[in-house]
Amino acid sequence: MQTRRKTLALAVSTATTPKPILTSVFKHTKSRAIARSVVTKAAVVETIQTKVAKAQTTTVKARSRKLTARSSPDIEMTVNSMAVASINTSKVKVTKAKETKPKAPEENPWAKRPLHVPEYAREALEYLCKVDPALAPLIAKYPYTIYTDHDTNYFRVLSRTIVGQQVHWKAARAIIFKFVSYYIPDVTLDSLDSGDKRFPTPEQLLATSMDQLRNCGLSERKASYIQDLARHFVEGKITFASDKATLQALTDDELAAQLLCVRGIGPWTVDMFMMNTLERLDVLPTLDLGIRKGMEKHFRRDYKNGVWGTIVESLEDGMAKKGGAKGKGSAKKGEMSCGDMERMAEIWRPYRSIASWYMWRNADESHAITAPII
């Protein structure tokens, strides 16, 4: 009985004994344990995030393989790149691309020739404003000017024109320099840009082999064109080479007949030569795209039912009627034919060259279309 009482007393005393106070050492130990548990939890969270990212990568790659099975390798590369970008969006810093200013187009040095207003300009412009008042805004906006340094070496002018056909002005400039420097070694690109007029003679050109002309940068076709031009000058088939009086006496048709016999020279080249080099005032280059576009824009109000302007037909009794005749003056999809251009430009005579100059500006006012190398 006593033993049982002692056991009960010991149990009661043990249950009611207060917990001992924690020492400072035990407190630090507990804080370190808590810190370790926090680090462990962070590591567990990071591990879970890594596994999720890998799972997402695997899923996206699996989808990309399915897509590439149906599409091209380019799509596979695109999908993979999109997958990597979608996973790493939160880690990658997006940097804005530097805005680069577009380079200004290089100016053709041949276009820097001196300009002036010719004496006949005032009379001609007043006449054009009177017969065609719609030209007045263009004339007010663009003062009429022409080059002052007309080249009288017509062999040089026509040769340069042939070289510049269907090539960029930079390519034409390089070819002409290489060609001229073969005959004149001390010529430079800058001197040619500045107006150096030295050029080989027709006789020198005829004595040059075709292979050498090819080495100068000319194509075989253009080399044959220039040699044919030189042959016409040497044989006297072109009669206006040095005689100014003969040149002035030739009509436009007679002049064109001499030039059109040369290989590589067509009606457009003849018109540009007469208009820009010889400064003839009544030339209408109907094959020039810029002038045609400018005329279509200028005469747009006169286009109706596939006919440009009004056609006048003569009757047997001497009377006339107005209207669009079938098969005459018709334009495909609103485009002017050469006959349309000639008929509509009749009001500009005898200053069709000057009106054509304004049609180049009218074709695209944001960037005026310039004439070719002459």
Coordinates of N, CA, C and O in Angstrom, one line a residue, residues 40 111 186 196 200 209 277 285 302 318 339 348 372:
T40 N 15.6 25.1 -46.6 CA 15.2 23.9 -47.2 C 13.9 24.0 -48.0 O 13.7 23.5 -49.1
A111 N 24.4 65.3 -112.4 CA 23.2 66.2 -112.4 C 23.5 67.6 -111.8 O 22.6 68.4 -111.6
D186 N 45.6 60.1 -117.9 CA 45.6 61.0 -116.8 C 44.2 61.5 -116.4 O 44.1 62.3 -115.5
D196 N 35.1 67.3 -117.5 CA 36.2 67.1 -118.4 C 35.7 66.5 -119.7 O 35.0 65.5 -119.7
P200 N 37.8 59.8 -126.5 CA 38.4 59.2 -127.7 C 37.7 59.6 -129.0 O 36.5 59.8 -129.0
S209 N 40.2 46.8 -130.5 CA 39.6 45.5 -130.7 C 38.4 45.3 -129.8 O 38.2 46.0 -128.8
T277 N 20.3 68.1 -125.9 CA 21.6 68.5 -126.4 C 21.4 69.6 -127.4 O 22.1 70.6 -127.4
P285 N 8.7 63.4 -126.7 CA 9.1 62.0 -126.6 C 8.0 61.1 -126.2 O 7.7 60.9 -125.0
D302 N -10.1 64.8 -119.3 CA -10.5 64.7 -120.7 C -10.7 63.2 -121.1 O -11.0 62.9 -122.3
G318 N -17.6 68.9 -145.9 CA -16.7 70.0 -145.4 C -17.1 70.3 -144.0 O -16.3 71.0 -143.3
G339 N -0.3 57.8 -130.2 CA -1.2 58.7 -131.0 C -2.0 59.6 -130.1 O -2.3 60.8 -130.4
W348 N 0.1 72.4 -127.4 CA 1.4 72.9 -126.9 C 2.4 73.4 -128.0 O 3.4 74.0 -127.7
P372 N 17.4 61.5 -118.9 CA 18.6 60.6 -118.9 C 19.9 61.3 -119.2 O 19.9 62.5 -119.3

